[in-house]
Coordinates of C-alpha atoms and ligand atoms in Angstrom, one line a residue:
X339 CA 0.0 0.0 0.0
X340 CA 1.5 3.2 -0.9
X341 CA 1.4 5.8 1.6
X342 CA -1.0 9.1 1.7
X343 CA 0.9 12.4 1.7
X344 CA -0.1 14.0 4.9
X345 CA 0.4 17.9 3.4
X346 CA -2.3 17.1 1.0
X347 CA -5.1 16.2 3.5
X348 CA -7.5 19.3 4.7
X349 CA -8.5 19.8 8.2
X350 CA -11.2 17.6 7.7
X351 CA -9.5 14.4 6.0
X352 CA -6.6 14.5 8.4
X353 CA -9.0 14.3 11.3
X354 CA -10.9 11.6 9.6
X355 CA -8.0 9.5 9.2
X356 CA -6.2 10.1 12.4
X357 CA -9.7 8.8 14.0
X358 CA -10.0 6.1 12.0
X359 CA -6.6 4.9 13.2
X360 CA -8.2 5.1 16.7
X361 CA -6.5 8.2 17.9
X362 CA -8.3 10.9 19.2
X363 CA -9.9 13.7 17.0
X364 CA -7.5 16.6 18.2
X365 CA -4.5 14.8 17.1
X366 CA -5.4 15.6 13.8
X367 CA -5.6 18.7 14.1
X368 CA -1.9 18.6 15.7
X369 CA -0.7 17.1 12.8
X370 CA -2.2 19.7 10.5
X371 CA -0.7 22.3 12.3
X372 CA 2.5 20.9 12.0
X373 CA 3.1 19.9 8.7
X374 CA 1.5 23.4 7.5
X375 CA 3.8 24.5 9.4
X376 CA 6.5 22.9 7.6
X377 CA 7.5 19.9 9.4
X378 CA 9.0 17.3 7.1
X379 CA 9.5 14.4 9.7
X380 CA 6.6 12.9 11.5
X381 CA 9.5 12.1 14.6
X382 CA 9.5 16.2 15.2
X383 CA 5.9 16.7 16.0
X384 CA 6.5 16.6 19.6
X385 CA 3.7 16.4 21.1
X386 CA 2.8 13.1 19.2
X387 CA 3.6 10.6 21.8
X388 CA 6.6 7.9 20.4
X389 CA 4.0 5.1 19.7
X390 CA 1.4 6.7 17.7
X391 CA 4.0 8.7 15.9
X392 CA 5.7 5.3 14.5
X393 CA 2.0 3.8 13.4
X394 CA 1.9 7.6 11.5
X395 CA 5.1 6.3 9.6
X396 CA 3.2 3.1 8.7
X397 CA 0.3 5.2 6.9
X398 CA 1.4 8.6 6.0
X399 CA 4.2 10.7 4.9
X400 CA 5.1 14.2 4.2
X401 CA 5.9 15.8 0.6
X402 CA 9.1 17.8 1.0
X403 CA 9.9 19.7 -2.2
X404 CA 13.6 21.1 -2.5
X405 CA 14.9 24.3 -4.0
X406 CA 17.1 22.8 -6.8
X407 CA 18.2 26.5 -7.8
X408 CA 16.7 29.8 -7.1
X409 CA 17.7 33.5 -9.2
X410 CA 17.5 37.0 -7.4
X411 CA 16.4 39.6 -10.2
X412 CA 18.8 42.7 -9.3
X413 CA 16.4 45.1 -10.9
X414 CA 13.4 45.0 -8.9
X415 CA 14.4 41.9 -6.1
X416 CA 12.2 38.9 -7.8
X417 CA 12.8 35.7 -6.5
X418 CA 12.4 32.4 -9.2
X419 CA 12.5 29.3 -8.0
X420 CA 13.2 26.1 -9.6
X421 CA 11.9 22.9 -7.5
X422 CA 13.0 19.2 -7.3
X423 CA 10.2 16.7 -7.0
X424 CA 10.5 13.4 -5.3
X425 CA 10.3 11.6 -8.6
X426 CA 12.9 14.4 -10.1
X427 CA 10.5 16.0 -12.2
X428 CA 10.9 20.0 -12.2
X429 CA 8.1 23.0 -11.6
X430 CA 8.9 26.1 -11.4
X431 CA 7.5 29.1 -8.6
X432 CA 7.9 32.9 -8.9
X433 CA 8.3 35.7 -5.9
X434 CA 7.8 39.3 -6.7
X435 CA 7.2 41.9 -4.2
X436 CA 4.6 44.7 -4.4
X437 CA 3.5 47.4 -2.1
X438 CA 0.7 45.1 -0.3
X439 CA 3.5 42.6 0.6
X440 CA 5.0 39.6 -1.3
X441 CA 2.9 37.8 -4.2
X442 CA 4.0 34.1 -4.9
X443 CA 3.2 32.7 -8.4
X444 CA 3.2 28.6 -8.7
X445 CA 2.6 26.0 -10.6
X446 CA -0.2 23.7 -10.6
X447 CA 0.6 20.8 -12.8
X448 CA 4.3 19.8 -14.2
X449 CA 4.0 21.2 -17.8
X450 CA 0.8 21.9 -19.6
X451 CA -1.8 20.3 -21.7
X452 CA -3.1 23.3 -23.1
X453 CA -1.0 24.2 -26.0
X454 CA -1.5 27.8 -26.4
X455 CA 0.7 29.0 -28.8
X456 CA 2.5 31.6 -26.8
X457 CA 3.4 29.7 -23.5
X458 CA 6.5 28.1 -22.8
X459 CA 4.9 25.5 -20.1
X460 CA 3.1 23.8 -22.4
X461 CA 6.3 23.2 -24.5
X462 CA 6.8 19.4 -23.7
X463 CA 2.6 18.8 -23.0
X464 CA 1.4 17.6 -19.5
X465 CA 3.6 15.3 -17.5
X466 CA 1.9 14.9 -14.6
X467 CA -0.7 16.7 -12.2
X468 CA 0.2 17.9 -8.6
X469 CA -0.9 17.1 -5.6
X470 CA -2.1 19.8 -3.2
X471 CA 0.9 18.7 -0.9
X472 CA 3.3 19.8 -3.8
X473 CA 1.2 23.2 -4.6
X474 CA 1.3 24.2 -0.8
X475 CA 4.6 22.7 -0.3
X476 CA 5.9 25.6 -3.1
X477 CA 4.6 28.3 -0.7
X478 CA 6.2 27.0 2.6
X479 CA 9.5 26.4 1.2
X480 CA 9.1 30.1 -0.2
X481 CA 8.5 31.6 3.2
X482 CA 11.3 29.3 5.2
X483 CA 14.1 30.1 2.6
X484 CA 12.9 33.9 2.8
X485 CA 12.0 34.7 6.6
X486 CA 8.6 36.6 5.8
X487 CA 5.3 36.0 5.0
X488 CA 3.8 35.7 1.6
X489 CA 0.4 37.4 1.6
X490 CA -0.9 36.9 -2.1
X491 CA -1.0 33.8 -4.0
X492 CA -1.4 33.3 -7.9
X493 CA -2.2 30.5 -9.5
X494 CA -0.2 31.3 -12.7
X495 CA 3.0 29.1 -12.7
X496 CA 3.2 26.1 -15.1
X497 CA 0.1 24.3 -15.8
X498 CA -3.9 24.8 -15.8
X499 CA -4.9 24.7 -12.6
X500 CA -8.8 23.8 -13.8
X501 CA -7.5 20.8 -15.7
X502 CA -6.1 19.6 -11.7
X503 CA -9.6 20.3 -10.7
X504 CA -9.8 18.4 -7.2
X505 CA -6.0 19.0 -6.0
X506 CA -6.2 22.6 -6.6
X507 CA -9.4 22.8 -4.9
X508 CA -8.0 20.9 -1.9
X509 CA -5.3 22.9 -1.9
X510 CA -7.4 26.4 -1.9
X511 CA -9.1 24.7 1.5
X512 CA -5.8 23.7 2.9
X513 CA -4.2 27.2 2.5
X514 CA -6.8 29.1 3.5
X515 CA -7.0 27.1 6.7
X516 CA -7.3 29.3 9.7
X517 CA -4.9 26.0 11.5
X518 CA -2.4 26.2 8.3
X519 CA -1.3 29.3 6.2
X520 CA -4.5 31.0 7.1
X521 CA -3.6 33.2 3.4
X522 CA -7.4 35.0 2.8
X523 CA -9.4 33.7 -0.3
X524 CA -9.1 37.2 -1.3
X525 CA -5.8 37.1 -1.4
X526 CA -5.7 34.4 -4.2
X527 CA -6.2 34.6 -8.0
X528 CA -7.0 31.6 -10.1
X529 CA -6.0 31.8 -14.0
X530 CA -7.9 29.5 -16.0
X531 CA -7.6 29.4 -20.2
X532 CA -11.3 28.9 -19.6
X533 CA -12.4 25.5 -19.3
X534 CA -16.2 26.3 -18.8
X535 CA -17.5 23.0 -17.2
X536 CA -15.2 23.6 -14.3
X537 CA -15.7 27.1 -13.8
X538 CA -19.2 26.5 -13.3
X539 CA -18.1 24.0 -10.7
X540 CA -15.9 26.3 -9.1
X541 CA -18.2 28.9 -8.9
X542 CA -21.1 26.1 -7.3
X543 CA -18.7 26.1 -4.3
X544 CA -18.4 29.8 -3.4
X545 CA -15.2 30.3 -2.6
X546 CA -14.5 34.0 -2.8
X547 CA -11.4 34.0 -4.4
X548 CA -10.2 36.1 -7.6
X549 CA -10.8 34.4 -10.9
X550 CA -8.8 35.3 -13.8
X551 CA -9.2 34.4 -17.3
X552 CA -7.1 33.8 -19.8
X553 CA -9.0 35.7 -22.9
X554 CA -6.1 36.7 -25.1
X555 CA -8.2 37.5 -28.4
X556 CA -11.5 39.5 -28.5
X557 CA -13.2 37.2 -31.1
X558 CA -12.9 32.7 -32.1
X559 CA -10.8 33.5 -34.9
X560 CA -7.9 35.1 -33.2
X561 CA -8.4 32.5 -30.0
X562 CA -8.4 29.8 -31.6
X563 CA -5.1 30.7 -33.3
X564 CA -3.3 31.0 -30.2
X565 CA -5.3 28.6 -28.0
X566 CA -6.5 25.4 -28.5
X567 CA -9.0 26.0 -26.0
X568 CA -11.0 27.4 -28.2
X569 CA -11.7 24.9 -30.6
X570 CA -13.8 23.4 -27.4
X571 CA -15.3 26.3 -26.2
X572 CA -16.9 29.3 -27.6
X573 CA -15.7 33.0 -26.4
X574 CA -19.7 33.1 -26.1
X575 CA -19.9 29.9 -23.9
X576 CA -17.0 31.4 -21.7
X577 CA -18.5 34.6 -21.3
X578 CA -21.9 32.7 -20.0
X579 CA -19.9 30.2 -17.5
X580 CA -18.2 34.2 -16.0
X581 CA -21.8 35.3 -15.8
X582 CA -22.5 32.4 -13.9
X583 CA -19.5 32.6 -11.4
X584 CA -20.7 36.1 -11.1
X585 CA -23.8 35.2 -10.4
X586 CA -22.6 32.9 -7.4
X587 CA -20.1 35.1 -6.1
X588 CA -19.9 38.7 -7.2
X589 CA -16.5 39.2 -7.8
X590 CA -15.0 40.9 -10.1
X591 CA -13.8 38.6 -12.9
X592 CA -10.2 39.7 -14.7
X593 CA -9.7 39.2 -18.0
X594 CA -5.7 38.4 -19.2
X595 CA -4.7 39.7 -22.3
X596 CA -1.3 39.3 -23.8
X597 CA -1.0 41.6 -26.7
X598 CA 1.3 39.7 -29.8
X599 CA 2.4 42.4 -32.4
X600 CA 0.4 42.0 -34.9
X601 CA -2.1 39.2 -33.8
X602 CA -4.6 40.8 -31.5
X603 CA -3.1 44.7 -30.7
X604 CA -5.0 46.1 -33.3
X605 CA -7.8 49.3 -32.8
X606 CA -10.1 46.8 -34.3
X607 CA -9.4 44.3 -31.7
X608 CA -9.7 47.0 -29.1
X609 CA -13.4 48.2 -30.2
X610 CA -14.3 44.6 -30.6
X611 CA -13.2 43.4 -27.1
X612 CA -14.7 46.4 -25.8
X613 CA -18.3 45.3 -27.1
X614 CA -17.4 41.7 -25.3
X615 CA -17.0 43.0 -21.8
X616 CA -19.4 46.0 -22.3
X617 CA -21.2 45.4 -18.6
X618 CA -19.3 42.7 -17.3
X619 CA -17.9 43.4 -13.7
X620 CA -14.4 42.8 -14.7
X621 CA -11.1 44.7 -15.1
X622 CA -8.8 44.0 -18.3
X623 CA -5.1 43.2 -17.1
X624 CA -3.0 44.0 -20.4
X625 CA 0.1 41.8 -20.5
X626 CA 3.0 42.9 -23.4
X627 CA 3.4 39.2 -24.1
X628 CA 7.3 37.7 -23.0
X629 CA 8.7 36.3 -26.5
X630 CA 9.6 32.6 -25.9
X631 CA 12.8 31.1 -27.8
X632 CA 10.8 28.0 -28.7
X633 CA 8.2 30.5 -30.6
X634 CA 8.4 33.6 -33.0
X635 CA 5.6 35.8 -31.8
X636 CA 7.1 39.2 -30.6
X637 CA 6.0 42.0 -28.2
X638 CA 3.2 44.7 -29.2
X639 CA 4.8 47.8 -29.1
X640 CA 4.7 50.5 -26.5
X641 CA 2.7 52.7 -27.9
X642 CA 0.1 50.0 -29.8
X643 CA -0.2 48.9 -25.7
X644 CA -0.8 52.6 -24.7
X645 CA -3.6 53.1 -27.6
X646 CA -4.8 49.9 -26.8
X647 CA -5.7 51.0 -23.1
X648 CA -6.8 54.3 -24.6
X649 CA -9.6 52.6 -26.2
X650 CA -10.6 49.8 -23.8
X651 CA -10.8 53.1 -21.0
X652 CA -12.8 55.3 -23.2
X653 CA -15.5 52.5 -23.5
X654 CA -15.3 52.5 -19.8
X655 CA -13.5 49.5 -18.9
X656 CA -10.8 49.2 -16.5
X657 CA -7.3 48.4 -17.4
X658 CA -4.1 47.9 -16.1
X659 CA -0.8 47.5 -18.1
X660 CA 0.9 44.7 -16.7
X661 CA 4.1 45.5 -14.7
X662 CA 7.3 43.5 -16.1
X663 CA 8.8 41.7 -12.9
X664 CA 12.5 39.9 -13.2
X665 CA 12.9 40.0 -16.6
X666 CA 16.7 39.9 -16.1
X667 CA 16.1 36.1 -14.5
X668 CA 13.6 34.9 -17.0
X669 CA 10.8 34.8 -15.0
X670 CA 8.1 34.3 -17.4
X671 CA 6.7 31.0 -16.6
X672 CA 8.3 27.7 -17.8
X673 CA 11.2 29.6 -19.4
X674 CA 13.5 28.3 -16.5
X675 CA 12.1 24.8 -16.4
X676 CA 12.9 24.5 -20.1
X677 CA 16.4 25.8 -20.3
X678 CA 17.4 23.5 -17.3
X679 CA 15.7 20.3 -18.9
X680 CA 17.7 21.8 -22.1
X681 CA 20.8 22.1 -20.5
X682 CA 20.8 18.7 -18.3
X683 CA 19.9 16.6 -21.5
Ligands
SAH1214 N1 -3.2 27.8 -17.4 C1 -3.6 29.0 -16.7 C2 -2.6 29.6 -15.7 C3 -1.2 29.6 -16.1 S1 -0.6 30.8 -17.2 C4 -4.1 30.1 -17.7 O1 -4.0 29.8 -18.9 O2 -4.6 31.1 -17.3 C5 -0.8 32.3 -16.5 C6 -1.0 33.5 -17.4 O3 0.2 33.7 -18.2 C7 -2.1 33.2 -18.4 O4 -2.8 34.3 -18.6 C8 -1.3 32.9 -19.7 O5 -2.0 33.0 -20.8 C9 -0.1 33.9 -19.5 N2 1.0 33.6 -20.4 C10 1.5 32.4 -20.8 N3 2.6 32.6 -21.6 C11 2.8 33.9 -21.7 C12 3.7 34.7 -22.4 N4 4.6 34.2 -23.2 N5 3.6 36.0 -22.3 C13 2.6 36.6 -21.6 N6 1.7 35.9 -20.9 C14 1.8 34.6 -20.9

């Protein structure tokens, strides 16, 4: 029997189990605490007595992810991180600091089955999904190798976190935990490419946390050109599975934009993505896409992102021009992990 991974259990599960193993309820709860705490060895909880720590060992162990090499940007003090998995795989987890305290980005699956056309994480496909352990574990080896507190989480890293449906939303319960991280819902933003069944799901469950999608394009033609995505799923169908979430939890919805020079920066393609998101509660966050070596697409330019805003704003929707964070330490997502697999092969 292989064992279960005790940093991916919620409250609730670790409590179940712990009582089924005939220990007392508030054991689990113990044992929560302390591997959210970052406790790697079962034998340092110590106020598990010696007996009922070695049946632990029988059933349950502890994911411990390590820091296999980590940049500091000089510019602006981003911190990228490259992780070792147990089974040597290689995900990657991003640090940036902003006026309301430090912001982690992480990854949700190793590699991507997504494809769009612009993304270096989907590069080699999907290897493999994360457990919630190995999400959460990203954040607490963050804050030990750092001394201080990450207060914002992003689910941006390497993979689609909808597409790891029940790890990530294990995970979301886990940190949130006022017994583990305790990191507010609010203070965590989910980026989907829009996989509509499971936004619906998500928004069934009510967790107030920021959604973020992935629009890119402001009609099919141009989305299904860079995302694959969008062969399965309308912009239309999209826009009725955000009016849903809305619906259940009236918040406002941000839509991610990469402008490509050339592809979707046009006035045209302003006006028209206006129309889409006329009366939407959302907020357009305008990213000048990071060029990739493994594909040719190149940055909008300066002032095509300016007159993009320009119109977006006049039509009354608010935008924000993405900030460019580390760009001395390649800190665009999956540009690390790939130049490392690169290099070791
Ligand atoms: N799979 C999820 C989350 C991971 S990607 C999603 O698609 O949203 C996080 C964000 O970075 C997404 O908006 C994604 O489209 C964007 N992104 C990926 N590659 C990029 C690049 N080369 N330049 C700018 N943004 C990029």
């Amino acid at each position: 029997m292989s064992k279960i991974d005790l940093l991916s259990l919620t409250l609730e599960d670790t409590q179940m189990l712990i009582e089924e193993m005939g220990e007392k309820k508030f054991r689990g709860k113990q044992i929560f605490q302390w591997v959210n705490k970052g406790v790697k060895d079962i034998d340092d909880m110590s106020n598990i007595g010696k007996s009922s720590r070695e049946k632990l060992k029988e059933k349950f162990y502890i994911t411990d992810i390590k820091i296999e090499e980590k940049l500091t940007s000089k510019i602006d003090g981003t911190v990228k991180y490259l992780f070792l998995l147990e089974d040597h795989n290689i995900i990657e987890g991003v640090v940036m600091e902003y006026n309301h305290g430090l912001t982690a980005c992480i990854s949700t699956q190793v590699g991507c089955a997504m494809g769009c056309s612009f993304c270096a994480s989907t590069v080699g496909g999907l290897i493999r999904n994360l457990r919630a352990g190995e999400i959460l574990d990203q954040i607490v080896v963050m804050q030990e190798d750092l001394g201080k507190r990450i207060s914002n989480i992003v689910l941006m890293g390497s993979g689609e976190p909808l597409h790891n449906y029940q790890e990530v939303i294990d995970f979301l319960k886990i940190v949130n935990n006022e017994h583990g991280l305790n990191i507010g819902n609010r203070h965590i933003t989910l980026s989907t490419c829009g996989l509509v069944p499971e936004i619906k799901k998500l928004a069934d469950l009510q967790i107030p946390i920021n959604l973020a999608i992935s629009l890119h394009a402001p009609n099919d033609a141009i989305r299904r050109e860079m995302m694959p995505i969008a062969q399965k799923y309308s912009i239309s169908e999209m826009k009725d599975a955000c009016l849903y979430y809305l619906e259940k939890n009236n918040r406002r919805i941000t839509f991610e934009y990469a402008l490509v020079d050339g592809v979707n920066d046009s006035k045209d393609n302003a006006y028209e993505l206006s129309g889409l998101l006329k009366g939407l509660l959302c907020h357009v966050n305008l990213i000048p896409v990071n060029t990739i070596e493994e594909r040719d697409y190149k940055q909008s330019k300066k002032e095509e992102i300016k007159k993009f805003q320009a119109i977006l704003k006049s039509r009354g929707i608010e935008t924000t021009i993405r900030r460019e964070m580390g760009s001395d330490i390649n800190a665009a997502c999956g540009q690390l992990r790939n130049t490392y697999i690169k290099n070791k092969k």
